[in-house]
Structures are given as C-alpha cells and as structure tokens.
Amino acid sequence: MKRTIIIFLLLAAAVGGWYAWKILNAEQSGSAPVFHGNVDIREVRLGFRVAGRVAEVLKEEGDGVAPAEIVARLDAQPYENAVDQASAQARQLEARLAELQNGTRPEDIEQARKNLTATEAAHENARLIFERQQQLVSSGAVARQDFDTARASFQTARARRDGAKAALDLLLAGTRAEQITQAEASLEAAHAALSQAQTQLADTVLTAPETGVVLTRVVEPGSIVQAGSTALTVSLLSPVRVRAYAPEPQLGLVHPGRKVLVFTDSRPEPYHGQIGDVSARAEFTPKSVETEELRTALVYRFRVTVQDADQGLRQGMPVTLRLED
C-alpha cells in the first residue's frame, strides 16, 4: 500500500515537473503556445414592442436576413384605428385653438348688438306698462292680478336686457390669454398621443437590426404575443469572436492587438484573428473548453476577433489558437 502511494506521488511530481518544463521551454525557445476556446457569436432575440396577433412570419430557420429587412408582422388594424382617433382629436383641438386666437367675428358682435337693441325695446315697453298699471291699481281701475303680471313682465324684460348687454361686453373683450394657453396645452397633448399611436403602429412591423441568420422561429401566424416576447432569434454574421483562456504562466504572451491563427477540425487552413481584450480577473477553466492542462488551473479569459470569418464558424464550435509571431 505504501509502495503504491509513493509511486503515485512520484508520478504526480513528474507530471508537474513536465508541465512546468513545457511552459518554460516554450517561453525560452520562442515556440508559439497553443490555446483552446469556443466560437462566440452574438445573438439577437427579436420581439415586438406591442402586443397583438401575429399576421405573418416571413423567415424560416436558417434563412439569412439583411439590416432593416422585415421578418414578421402583427395585425395592424387596432393600431390603425388608434391613429385615426388620435388624428381626429388633434384636428378638433387645432380648430378650437384657431378659433380662440382669431377672436370674435364681426358678425357675432353685430348680432349681439341687435339682440341688445331688441331687449332694450322690450324692456322699455314693459316698463311703461308696469308704471301705467301701478297708477291704476290704487284706484281700483285695474285688477291686482293684471298689475302683478305687468310687474313680472317688466322684471323679466330687464333681466333679458342685462344678459344681452353682458354678452355683448364679453364679445367685445375678446378671448382671455388663459383660454389660449389651455387650448395650446390640450393640442400638445393630442399631438403627443398621435405620435405615440403612430409609433405603436410602426412597431407592428418587426425588422432585423443587422445581417445574420435566423436560428429559431418561436411564433407562428395567428399566435397572440405579448410586448417584448421573443419572436425570432437571429445569429449575427459579424463580428465573429473566439472566447479562449490562457494560464497564468502564459499570460505575458497574450495582449491586445496580437495576431493569432484560429484552427478548426473541419478546415485545414486557419482563420486569422486578433486579440481584442484580456480579462483582468482569474477564473477556473470552463468544462466546455477541452485543454491539455488540469481543470483546476486558474486561467484568464481573452477574446479574439476573427478577421476572415465565414459560414464555417458556428456558435460554440471548439477551436485551437496559436500565436502568429
């Protein structure tokens, strides 16, 4: 048993010494070290900003898309109705503001003058009748009921005259500044509501942001979707990056701007890339990365931008990296 333990310890020491010798020898001899990583392509989850019923989906999985290309549509009828309603409300408030700004028409003032003249004449006639009845009622020549009727008619005529005069004064005074300010604020709110309705109508059309390939088609025509839910997932064609990891002894060889060669199992010729950034924090090697080093070794993540990427590089594909110089 002790002999087995001793042999195991000797083998572990030999492996550790071989690994340290390999790293040091690579640095001293100038041979390019090997790094391992995975292709990391950005994905976009496309979704409508408004809820509704899906009218059509124009792309299948695997189809290519171009920037601003339409990929799906919602039933736009409810949002078109909302735009029409908001537009009608805005036109109504525009007419009201124009009416207040233009002031009273001369025809309205002339009509108010004539109305005042008529009420003044009626008031004068009612006054004369009332005064005549007032003189006769004391001698008993006129019934008390007729006198009360004449007095009520006179009071009514006087009230109508005063109302007509007030209406004329109001027309002559014109529109108050507060009314115009209120009408302007209402019109601004109506324009904002119209703009919002037009934006929601435009959001019933789903477009691709950049050139890419459809990975998944989540919805079908007739489906009811909520705002923000994913309808299609698109893999962007550019940029294509590789996420790789470097152990601490080789960290000095990895720096932004350095050229690298990217090898895949399906292509004999390498791709050309350039290191973009190096993480400032150490981490454990992910299990998805197949390396020759121990899993427990701390590594630093760095990212390589592939300059001549094509359709041969797929999301998550394992690759091997070698430094060019």
mmCIF file of C-alpha atoms in Angstrom:
data_model
loop_
_atom_site.group_PDB
_atom_site.id
_atom_site.type_symbol
_atom_site.label_atom_id
_atom_site.label_comp_id
_atom_site.label_asym_id
_atom_site.label_seq_id
_atom_site.Cartn_x
_atom_site.Cartn_y
_atom_site.Cartn_z
ATOM 1 C CA MET A 1 0.000 0.000 0.000
ATOM 2 C CA LYS A 2 2.786 2.415 0.934
ATOM 3 C CA ARG A 3 4.632 1.494 -2.240
ATOM 4 C CA THR A 4 1.557 2.408 -4.304
ATOM 5 C CA ILE A 5 1.278 5.798 -2.601
ATOM 6 C CA ILE A 6 4.966 6.508 -3.199
ATOM 7 C CA ILE A 7 4.632 5.602 -6.876
ATOM 8 C CA PHE A 8 1.571 7.849 -7.218
ATOM 9 C CA LEU A 9 3.373 10.800 -5.611
ATOM 10 C CA LEU A 10 6.369 10.294 -7.894
ATOM 11 C CA LEU A 11 4.106 10.260 -10.958
ATOM 12 C CA ALA A 12 2.332 13.442 -9.826
ATOM 13 C CA ALA A 13 5.659 15.172 -9.270
ATOM 14 C CA ALA A 14 6.830 14.038 -12.690
ATOM 15 C CA VAL A 15 3.676 15.384 -14.381
ATOM 16 C CA GLY A 16 4.013 18.708 -12.589
ATOM 17 C CA GLY A 17 7.664 18.991 -13.495
ATOM 18 C CA TRP A 18 6.927 18.141 -17.121
ATOM 19 C CA TYR A 19 4.205 20.807 -17.306
ATOM 20 C CA ALA A 20 6.497 23.470 -15.786
ATOM 21 C CA TRP A 21 9.305 22.462 -18.147
ATOM 22 C CA LYS A 22 6.918 22.696 -21.115
ATOM 23 C CA ILE A 23 5.821 26.221 -20.217
ATOM 24 C CA LEU A 24 9.357 27.454 -19.547
ATOM 25 C CA ASN A 25 10.741 25.788 -22.650
ATOM 26 C CA ALA A 26 8.006 27.345 -24.797
ATOM 27 C CA GLU A 27 8.860 30.791 -23.478
ATOM 28 C CA GLN A 28 12.608 30.324 -23.905
ATOM 29 C CA SER A 29 12.526 28.698 -27.323
ATOM 30 C CA GLY A 30 10.027 31.178 -28.699
ATOM 31 C CA SER A 31 7.638 28.429 -29.939
ATOM 32 C CA ALA A 32 4.049 29.532 -30.173
ATOM 33 C CA PRO A 33 1.893 28.115 -27.333
ATOM 34 C CA VAL A 34 -1.492 26.580 -28.016
ATOM 35 C CA PHE A 35 -4.735 27.893 -26.536
ATOM 36 C CA HIS A 36 -8.217 26.435 -26.687
ATOM 37 C CA GLY A 37 -11.577 28.134 -26.823
ATOM 38 C CA ASN A 38 -15.006 28.320 -28.408
ATOM 39 C CA VAL A 39 -16.586 30.441 -31.119
ATOM 40 C CA ASP A 40 -18.728 33.157 -29.565
ATOM 41 C CA ILE A 41 -21.198 34.756 -31.996
ATOM 42 C CA ARG A 42 -23.655 37.356 -30.793
ATOM 43 C CA GLU A 43 -27.348 36.554 -30.951
ATOM 44 C CA VAL A 44 -30.342 38.887 -31.043
ATOM 45 C CA ARG A 45 -33.770 37.953 -29.716
ATOM 46 C CA LEU A 46 -36.227 39.877 -31.867
ATOM 47 C CA GLY A 47 -39.626 40.755 -30.440
ATOM 48 C CA PHE A 48 -42.481 43.219 -30.937
ATOM 49 C CA ARG A 49 -42.701 46.234 -28.625
ATOM 50 C CA VAL A 50 -46.504 45.961 -28.693
ATOM 51 C CA ALA A 51 -48.899 43.113 -28.071
ATOM 52 C CA GLY A 52 -51.171 41.657 -30.720
ATOM 53 C CA ARG A 53 -51.977 38.807 -33.086
ATOM 54 C CA VAL A 54 -49.207 37.640 -35.441
ATOM 55 C CA ALA A 55 -50.294 38.197 -39.049
ATOM 56 C CA GLU A 56 -47.280 36.680 -40.828
ATOM 57 C CA VAL A 57 -43.753 35.421 -40.235
ATOM 58 C CA LEU A 58 -41.595 35.878 -43.329
ATOM 59 C CA LYS A 59 -38.476 33.919 -42.333
ATOM 60 C CA GLU A 60 -37.722 30.264 -41.661
ATOM 61 C CA GLU A 61 -34.918 28.856 -39.540
ATOM 62 C CA GLY A 62 -31.666 29.061 -41.482
ATOM 63 C CA ASP A 63 -32.764 31.986 -43.661
ATOM 64 C CA GLY A 64 -30.472 34.967 -43.958
ATOM 65 C CA VAL A 65 -31.617 38.458 -43.036
ATOM 66 C CA ALA A 66 -30.347 41.897 -44.029
ATOM 67 C CA PRO A 67 -30.370 45.117 -41.999
ATOM 68 C CA ALA A 68 -33.894 46.643 -41.744
ATOM 69 C CA GLU A 69 -35.418 43.650 -43.558
ATOM 70 C CA ILE A 70 -38.976 42.821 -42.438
ATOM 71 C CA VAL A 71 -39.163 39.419 -40.749
ATOM 72 C CA ALA A 72 -42.667 39.417 -39.187
ATOM 73 C CA ARG A 73 -45.844 41.498 -38.860
ATOM 74 C CA LEU A 74 -48.707 41.871 -36.393
ATOM 75 C CA ASP A 75 -52.350 42.575 -37.258
ATOM 76 C CA ALA A 76 -52.191 46.376 -37.507
ATOM 77 C CA GLN A 77 -55.933 47.144 -37.645
ATOM 78 C CA PRO A 78 -56.358 48.059 -33.929
ATOM 79 C CA TYR A 79 -53.354 50.381 -34.077
ATOM 80 C CA GLU A 80 -54.534 51.993 -37.326
ATOM 81 C CA ASN A 81 -57.857 52.768 -35.621
ATOM 82 C CA ALA A 82 -55.986 54.315 -32.693
ATOM 83 C CA VAL A 83 -54.041 56.549 -35.105
ATOM 84 C CA ASP A 84 -57.261 57.701 -36.801
ATOM 85 C CA GLN A 85 -58.864 58.528 -33.453
ATOM 86 C CA ALA A 86 -55.827 60.455 -32.206
ATOM 87 C CA SER A 87 -55.596 62.339 -35.518
ATOM 88 C CA ALA A 88 -59.260 63.389 -35.338
ATOM 89 C CA GLN A 89 -58.804 64.598 -31.757
ATOM 90 C CA ALA A 90 -55.771 66.661 -32.773
ATOM 91 C CA ARG A 91 -57.643 68.295 -35.674
ATOM 92 C CA GLN A 92 -60.534 69.193 -33.387
ATOM 93 C CA LEU A 93 -58.250 70.893 -30.887
ATOM 94 C CA GLU A 94 -56.381 72.700 -33.683
ATOM 95 C CA ALA A 95 -59.672 74.193 -34.864
ATOM 96 C CA ARG A 96 -60.582 75.216 -31.326
ATOM 97 C CA LEU A 97 -57.212 76.944 -30.816
ATOM 98 C CA ALA A 98 -57.533 78.771 -34.138
ATOM 99 C CA GLU A 99 -60.993 79.971 -33.133
ATOM 100 C CA LEU A 100 -59.676 81.378 -29.858
ATOM 101 C CA GLN A 101 -56.657 83.018 -31.492
ATOM 102 C CA ASN A 102 -58.744 84.673 -34.228
ATOM 103 C CA GLY A 103 -61.078 86.230 -31.680
ATOM 104 C CA THR A 104 -64.748 87.131 -32.110
ATOM 105 C CA ARG A 105 -66.103 87.555 -35.625
ATOM 106 C CA PRO A 106 -67.614 90.963 -36.550
ATOM 107 C CA GLU A 107 -70.831 89.186 -37.480
ATOM 108 C CA ASP A 108 -71.162 87.825 -33.943
ATOM 109 C CA ILE A 109 -70.648 91.294 -32.454
ATOM 110 C CA GLU A 110 -73.241 92.822 -34.795
ATOM 111 C CA GLN A 111 -75.732 90.127 -33.885
ATOM 112 C CA ALA A 112 -75.145 90.760 -30.188
ATOM 113 C CA ARG A 113 -75.731 94.499 -30.714
ATOM 114 C CA LYS A 114 -79.049 93.859 -32.447
ATOM 115 C CA ASN A 115 -80.077 91.464 -29.705
ATOM 116 C CA LEU A 116 -79.294 94.120 -27.100
ATOM 117 C CA THR A 117 -81.345 96.702 -29.019
ATOM 118 C CA ALA A 118 -84.322 94.336 -29.144
ATOM 119 C CA THR A 119 -84.131 93.542 -25.443
ATOM 120 C CA GLU A 120 -83.852 97.225 -24.572
ATOM 121 C CA ALA A 121 -87.012 97.977 -26.586
ATOM 122 C CA ALA A 122 -88.881 95.157 -24.890
ATOM 123 C CA HIS A 123 -87.672 96.407 -21.517
ATOM 124 C CA GLU A 124 -88.879 99.963 -22.226
ATOM 125 C CA ASN A 125 -92.301 98.722 -23.301
ATOM 126 C CA ALA A 126 -92.625 96.551 -20.189
ATOM 127 C CA ARG A 127 -91.602 99.498 -18.016
ATOM 128 C CA LEU A 128 -94.298 101.755 -19.460
ATOM 129 C CA ILE A 129 -96.984 99.104 -18.983
ATOM 130 C CA PHE A 130 -95.885 98.456 -15.433
ATOM 131 C CA GLU A 131 -95.910 102.150 -14.489
ATOM 132 C CA ARG A 132 -99.369 102.618 -16.045
ATOM 133 C CA GLN A 133 -100.755 99.611 -14.152
ATOM 134 C CA GLN A 134 -99.143 100.888 -10.970
ATOM 135 C CA GLN A 135 -101.084 104.191 -11.232
ATOM 136 C CA LEU A 136 -104.423 102.494 -11.942
ATOM 137 C CA VAL A 137 -104.250 99.717 -9.403
ATOM 138 C CA SER A 138 -104.524 102.114 -6.453
ATOM 139 C CA SER A 139 -107.878 103.490 -7.731
ATOM 140 C CA GLY A 140 -109.241 100.047 -8.397
ATOM 141 C CA ALA A 141 -109.446 100.578 -12.160
ATOM 142 C CA VAL A 142 -107.123 97.649 -12.781
ATOM 143 C CA ALA A 143 -107.279 94.265 -11.169
ATOM 144 C CA ARG A 144 -104.475 93.321 -8.810
ATOM 145 C CA GLN A 145 -103.697 90.284 -10.962
ATOM 146 C CA ASP A 146 -103.079 92.416 -14.049
ATOM 147 C CA PHE A 147 -100.740 94.609 -12.048
ATOM 148 C CA ASP A 148 -98.718 91.608 -10.828
ATOM 149 C CA THR A 149 -98.461 90.315 -14.386
ATOM 150 C CA ALA A 150 -97.166 93.659 -15.645
ATOM 151 C CA ARG A 151 -94.576 93.814 -12.876
ATOM 152 C CA ALA A 152 -93.308 90.300 -13.649
ATOM 153 C CA SER A 153 -93.062 91.120 -17.334
ATOM 154 C CA PHE A 154 -91.091 94.245 -16.541
ATOM 155 C CA GLN A 155 -88.607 92.338 -14.354
ATOM 156 C CA THR A 156 -88.171 89.650 -16.997
ATOM 157 C CA ALA A 157 -87.513 92.235 -19.697
ATOM 158 C CA ARG A 158 -84.947 93.940 -17.514
ATOM 159 C CA ALA A 159 -83.106 90.671 -16.896
ATOM 160 C CA ARG A 160 -83.025 89.907 -20.619
ATOM 161 C CA ARG A 161 -81.651 93.367 -21.356
ATOM 162 C CA ASP A 162 -78.882 92.940 -18.781
ATOM 163 C CA GLY A 163 -77.993 89.488 -20.172
ATOM 164 C CA ALA A 164 -77.767 90.806 -23.729
ATOM 165 C CA LYS A 165 -75.544 93.669 -22.591
ATOM 166 C CA ALA A 166 -73.232 91.267 -20.733
ATOM 167 C CA ALA A 167 -72.989 89.012 -23.795
ATOM 168 C CA LEU A 168 -72.006 91.989 -25.960
ATOM 169 C CA ASP A 169 -69.386 93.114 -23.450
ATOM 170 C CA LEU A 170 -67.916 89.592 -23.413
ATOM 171 C CA LEU A 171 -67.599 89.525 -27.199
ATOM 172 C CA LEU A 172 -66.002 92.974 -27.227
ATOM 173 C CA ALA A 173 -63.478 91.927 -24.560
ATOM 174 C CA GLY A 174 -62.188 89.059 -26.740
ATOM 175 C CA THR A 175 -60.525 85.762 -25.736
ATOM 176 C CA ARG A 176 -58.674 85.531 -22.438
ATOM 177 C CA ALA A 177 -54.971 84.584 -22.539
ATOM 178 C CA GLU A 178 -55.608 81.744 -20.105
ATOM 179 C CA GLN A 179 -58.049 80.139 -22.537
ATOM 180 C CA ILE A 180 -55.491 80.238 -25.350
ATOM 181 C CA THR A 181 -52.816 78.728 -23.078
ATOM 182 C CA GLN A 182 -55.161 75.944 -22.050
ATOM 183 C CA ALA A 183 -56.072 75.228 -25.676
ATOM 184 C CA GLU A 184 -52.384 75.111 -26.657
ATOM 185 C CA ALA A 185 -51.609 72.633 -23.871
ATOM 186 C CA SER A 186 -54.520 70.415 -24.921
ATOM 187 C CA LEU A 187 -53.283 70.478 -28.513
ATOM 188 C CA GLU A 188 -49.753 69.489 -27.458
ATOM 189 C CA ALA A 189 -51.156 66.536 -25.504
ATOM 190 C CA ALA A 190 -53.182 65.488 -28.542
ATOM 191 C CA HIS A 191 -50.101 65.644 -30.781
ATOM 192 C CA ALA A 192 -48.151 63.528 -28.272
ATOM 193 C CA ALA A 193 -50.956 60.953 -28.223
ATOM 194 C CA LEU A 194 -50.945 60.889 -32.034
ATOM 195 C CA SER A 195 -47.177 60.399 -32.125
ATOM 196 C CA GLN A 196 -47.466 57.552 -29.624
ATOM 197 C CA ALA A 197 -50.200 55.897 -31.688
ATOM 198 C CA GLN A 198 -48.076 56.193 -34.848
ATOM 199 C CA THR A 199 -45.074 54.679 -33.037
ATOM 200 C CA GLN A 200 -47.145 51.732 -31.874
ATOM 201 C CA LEU A 201 -48.439 51.241 -35.415
ATOM 202 C CA ALA A 202 -44.854 51.168 -36.721
ATOM 203 C CA ASP A 203 -43.943 48.635 -34.010
ATOM 204 C CA THR A 204 -46.322 46.096 -35.556
ATOM 205 C CA VAL A 205 -43.590 45.512 -38.180
ATOM 206 C CA LEU A 206 -40.557 43.550 -36.941
ATOM 207 C CA THR A 207 -37.238 44.143 -38.733
ATOM 208 C CA ALA A 208 -33.742 42.694 -38.449
ATOM 209 C CA PRO A 209 -31.141 45.025 -36.907
ATOM 210 C CA GLU A 210 -28.105 43.620 -38.740
ATOM 211 C CA THR A 211 -27.040 40.958 -41.210
ATOM 212 C CA GLY A 212 -27.488 37.497 -39.753
ATOM 213 C CA VAL A 213 -29.082 34.059 -39.900
ATOM 214 C CA VAL A 214 -32.352 33.009 -38.258
ATOM 215 C CA LEU A 215 -31.623 30.415 -35.572
ATOM 216 C CA THR A 216 -35.076 29.843 -34.091
ATOM 217 C CA ARG A 217 -38.613 30.734 -35.143
ATOM 218 C CA VAL A 218 -40.659 30.950 -31.959
ATOM 219 C CA VAL A 219 -44.098 32.179 -33.126
ATOM 220 C CA GLU A 220 -46.445 31.317 -35.976
ATOM 221 C CA PRO A 221 -49.227 33.316 -37.708
ATOM 222 C CA GLY A 222 -52.314 33.558 -35.534
ATOM 223 C CA SER A 223 -50.395 33.478 -32.258
ATOM 224 C CA ILE A 224 -51.171 36.107 -29.638
ATOM 225 C CA VAL A 225 -47.924 37.627 -28.363
ATOM 226 C CA GLN A 226 -47.190 39.982 -25.514
ATOM 227 C CA ALA A 227 -44.961 43.020 -25.802
ATOM 228 C CA GLY A 228 -41.300 42.073 -25.522
ATOM 229 C CA SER A 229 -41.732 38.314 -26.047
ATOM 230 C CA THR A 230 -39.244 36.666 -28.420
ATOM 231 C CA ALA A 231 -40.493 36.006 -31.937
ATOM 232 C CA LEU A 232 -37.243 35.110 -33.737
ATOM 233 C CA THR A 233 -33.646 34.561 -32.688
ATOM 234 C CA VAL A 234 -31.001 35.805 -35.134
ATOM 235 C CA SER A 235 -27.288 34.997 -35.103
ATOM 236 C CA LEU A 236 -25.258 37.970 -36.327
ATOM 237 C CA LEU A 237 -22.659 37.320 -39.015
ATOM 238 C CA SER A 238 -20.305 39.995 -37.787
ATOM 239 C CA PRO A 239 -18.338 40.271 -35.645
ATOM 240 C CA VAL A 240 -17.287 36.649 -35.026
ATOM 241 C CA ARG A 241 -15.222 36.210 -31.868
ATOM 242 C CA VAL A 242 -13.483 33.385 -30.076
ATOM 243 C CA ARG A 243 -13.555 33.111 -26.303
ATOM 244 C CA ALA A 244 -10.343 31.456 -25.119
ATOM 245 C CA TYR A 245 -8.373 31.039 -21.887
ATOM 246 C CA ALA A 246 -4.699 31.442 -21.045
ATOM 247 C CA PRO A 247 -2.990 30.029 -17.915
ATOM 248 C CA GLU A 248 -1.153 32.469 -15.691
ATOM 249 C CA PRO A 249 2.385 31.450 -16.815
ATOM 250 C CA GLN A 250 1.473 32.310 -20.438
ATOM 251 C CA LEU A 251 -0.426 35.499 -19.648
ATOM 252 C CA GLY A 252 2.520 37.641 -20.743
ATOM 253 C CA LEU A 253 2.239 36.252 -24.272
ATOM 254 C CA VAL A 254 -1.371 37.312 -24.615
ATOM 255 C CA HIS A 255 -2.007 41.019 -25.064
ATOM 256 C CA PRO A 256 -4.481 43.143 -27.083
ATOM 257 C CA GLY A 257 -3.567 43.570 -30.731
ATOM 258 C CA ARG A 258 -1.506 40.391 -31.087
ATOM 259 C CA LYS A 259 -2.186 38.290 -34.187
ATOM 260 C CA VAL A 260 -3.365 34.696 -33.803
ATOM 261 C CA LEU A 261 -4.259 31.761 -36.025
ATOM 262 C CA VAL A 262 -7.601 30.046 -35.411
ATOM 263 C CA PHE A 263 -7.821 26.333 -36.295
ATOM 264 C CA THR A 264 -10.954 24.217 -36.545
ATOM 265 C CA ASP A 265 -11.424 20.465 -37.026
ATOM 266 C CA SER A 266 -13.384 20.957 -40.269
ATOM 267 C CA ARG A 267 -10.917 23.131 -42.201
ATOM 268 C CA PRO A 268 -7.185 22.633 -42.799
ATOM 269 C CA GLU A 269 -6.446 26.324 -43.380
ATOM 270 C CA PRO A 270 -6.526 28.555 -40.304
ATOM 271 C CA TYR A 271 -8.534 31.702 -39.845
ATOM 272 C CA HIS A 272 -6.764 34.929 -38.939
ATOM 273 C CA GLY A 273 -7.656 36.858 -35.845
ATOM 274 C CA GLN A 274 -6.503 39.493 -33.417
ATOM 275 C CA ILE A 275 -6.710 39.565 -29.634
ATOM 276 C CA GLY A 276 -9.148 42.218 -28.537
ATOM 277 C CA ASP A 277 -9.207 42.193 -24.749
ATOM 278 C CA VAL A 278 -7.845 40.200 -21.812
ATOM 279 C CA SER A 279 -9.797 39.751 -18.609
ATOM 280 C CA ALA A 280 -8.288 41.293 -15.504
ATOM 281 C CA ARG A 281 -9.782 38.598 -13.255
ATOM 282 C CA ALA A 282 -8.742 34.962 -12.973
ATOM 283 C CA GLU A 283 -11.272 32.131 -13.166
ATOM 284 C CA PHE A 284 -11.475 28.367 -13.441
ATOM 285 C CA THR A 285 -11.405 26.813 -16.898
ATOM 286 C CA PRO A 286 -14.977 26.138 -18.111
ATOM 287 C CA LYS A 287 -15.841 22.476 -18.594
ATOM 288 C CA SER A 288 -16.820 23.158 -22.212
ATOM 289 C CA VAL A 289 -13.214 24.007 -23.102
ATOM 290 C CA GLU A 290 -11.080 20.933 -23.856
ATOM 291 C CA THR A 291 -7.476 21.639 -22.839
ATOM 292 C CA GLU A 292 -4.470 19.530 -22.013
ATOM 293 C CA GLU A 293 -3.944 21.286 -18.677
ATOM 294 C CA LEU A 294 -5.517 20.405 -15.391
ATOM 295 C CA ARG A 295 -9.116 21.534 -14.890
ATOM 296 C CA THR A 296 -8.328 23.164 -11.578
ATOM 297 C CA ALA A 297 -5.753 25.568 -13.077
ATOM 298 C CA LEU A 298 -6.680 29.225 -12.897
ATOM 299 C CA VAL A 299 -6.847 30.914 -16.282
ATOM 300 C CA TYR A 300 -7.535 34.350 -17.737
ATOM 301 C CA ARG A 301 -10.161 34.779 -20.407
ATOM 302 C CA PHE A 302 -9.266 36.640 -23.583
ATOM 303 C CA ARG A 303 -11.264 37.362 -26.702
ATOM 304 C CA VAL A 304 -10.108 37.101 -30.319
ATOM 305 C CA THR A 305 -11.858 38.806 -33.222
ATOM 306 C CA VAL A 306 -11.746 36.662 -36.379
ATOM 307 C CA GLN A 307 -10.997 38.901 -39.367
ATOM 308 C CA ASP A 308 -11.789 36.476 -42.200
ATOM 309 C CA ALA A 309 -14.742 34.596 -40.693
ATOM 310 C CA ASP A 310 -17.169 32.697 -42.899
ATOM 311 C CA GLN A 311 -20.072 30.271 -42.505
ATOM 312 C CA GLY A 312 -17.634 27.582 -41.353
ATOM 313 C CA LEU A 313 -17.547 29.100 -37.856
ATOM 314 C CA ARG A 314 -20.602 28.216 -35.794
ATOM 315 C CA GLN A 315 -21.782 29.221 -32.348
ATOM 316 C CA GLY A 316 -19.973 27.231 -29.616
ATOM 317 C CA MET A 317 -17.576 25.439 -32.012
ATOM 318 C CA PRO A 318 -14.325 24.388 -30.261
ATOM 319 C CA VAL A 319 -11.205 25.908 -31.837
ATOM 320 C CA THR A 320 -7.450 25.925 -31.282
ATOM 321 C CA LEU A 321 -5.436 29.150 -31.225
ATOM 322 C CA ARG A 322 -1.778 29.697 -31.996
ATOM 323 C CA LEU A 323 0.124 32.971 -31.815
ATOM 324 C CA GLU A 324 1.436 34.077 -35.223
ATOM 325 C CA ASP A 325 4.712 35.671 -34.102
#
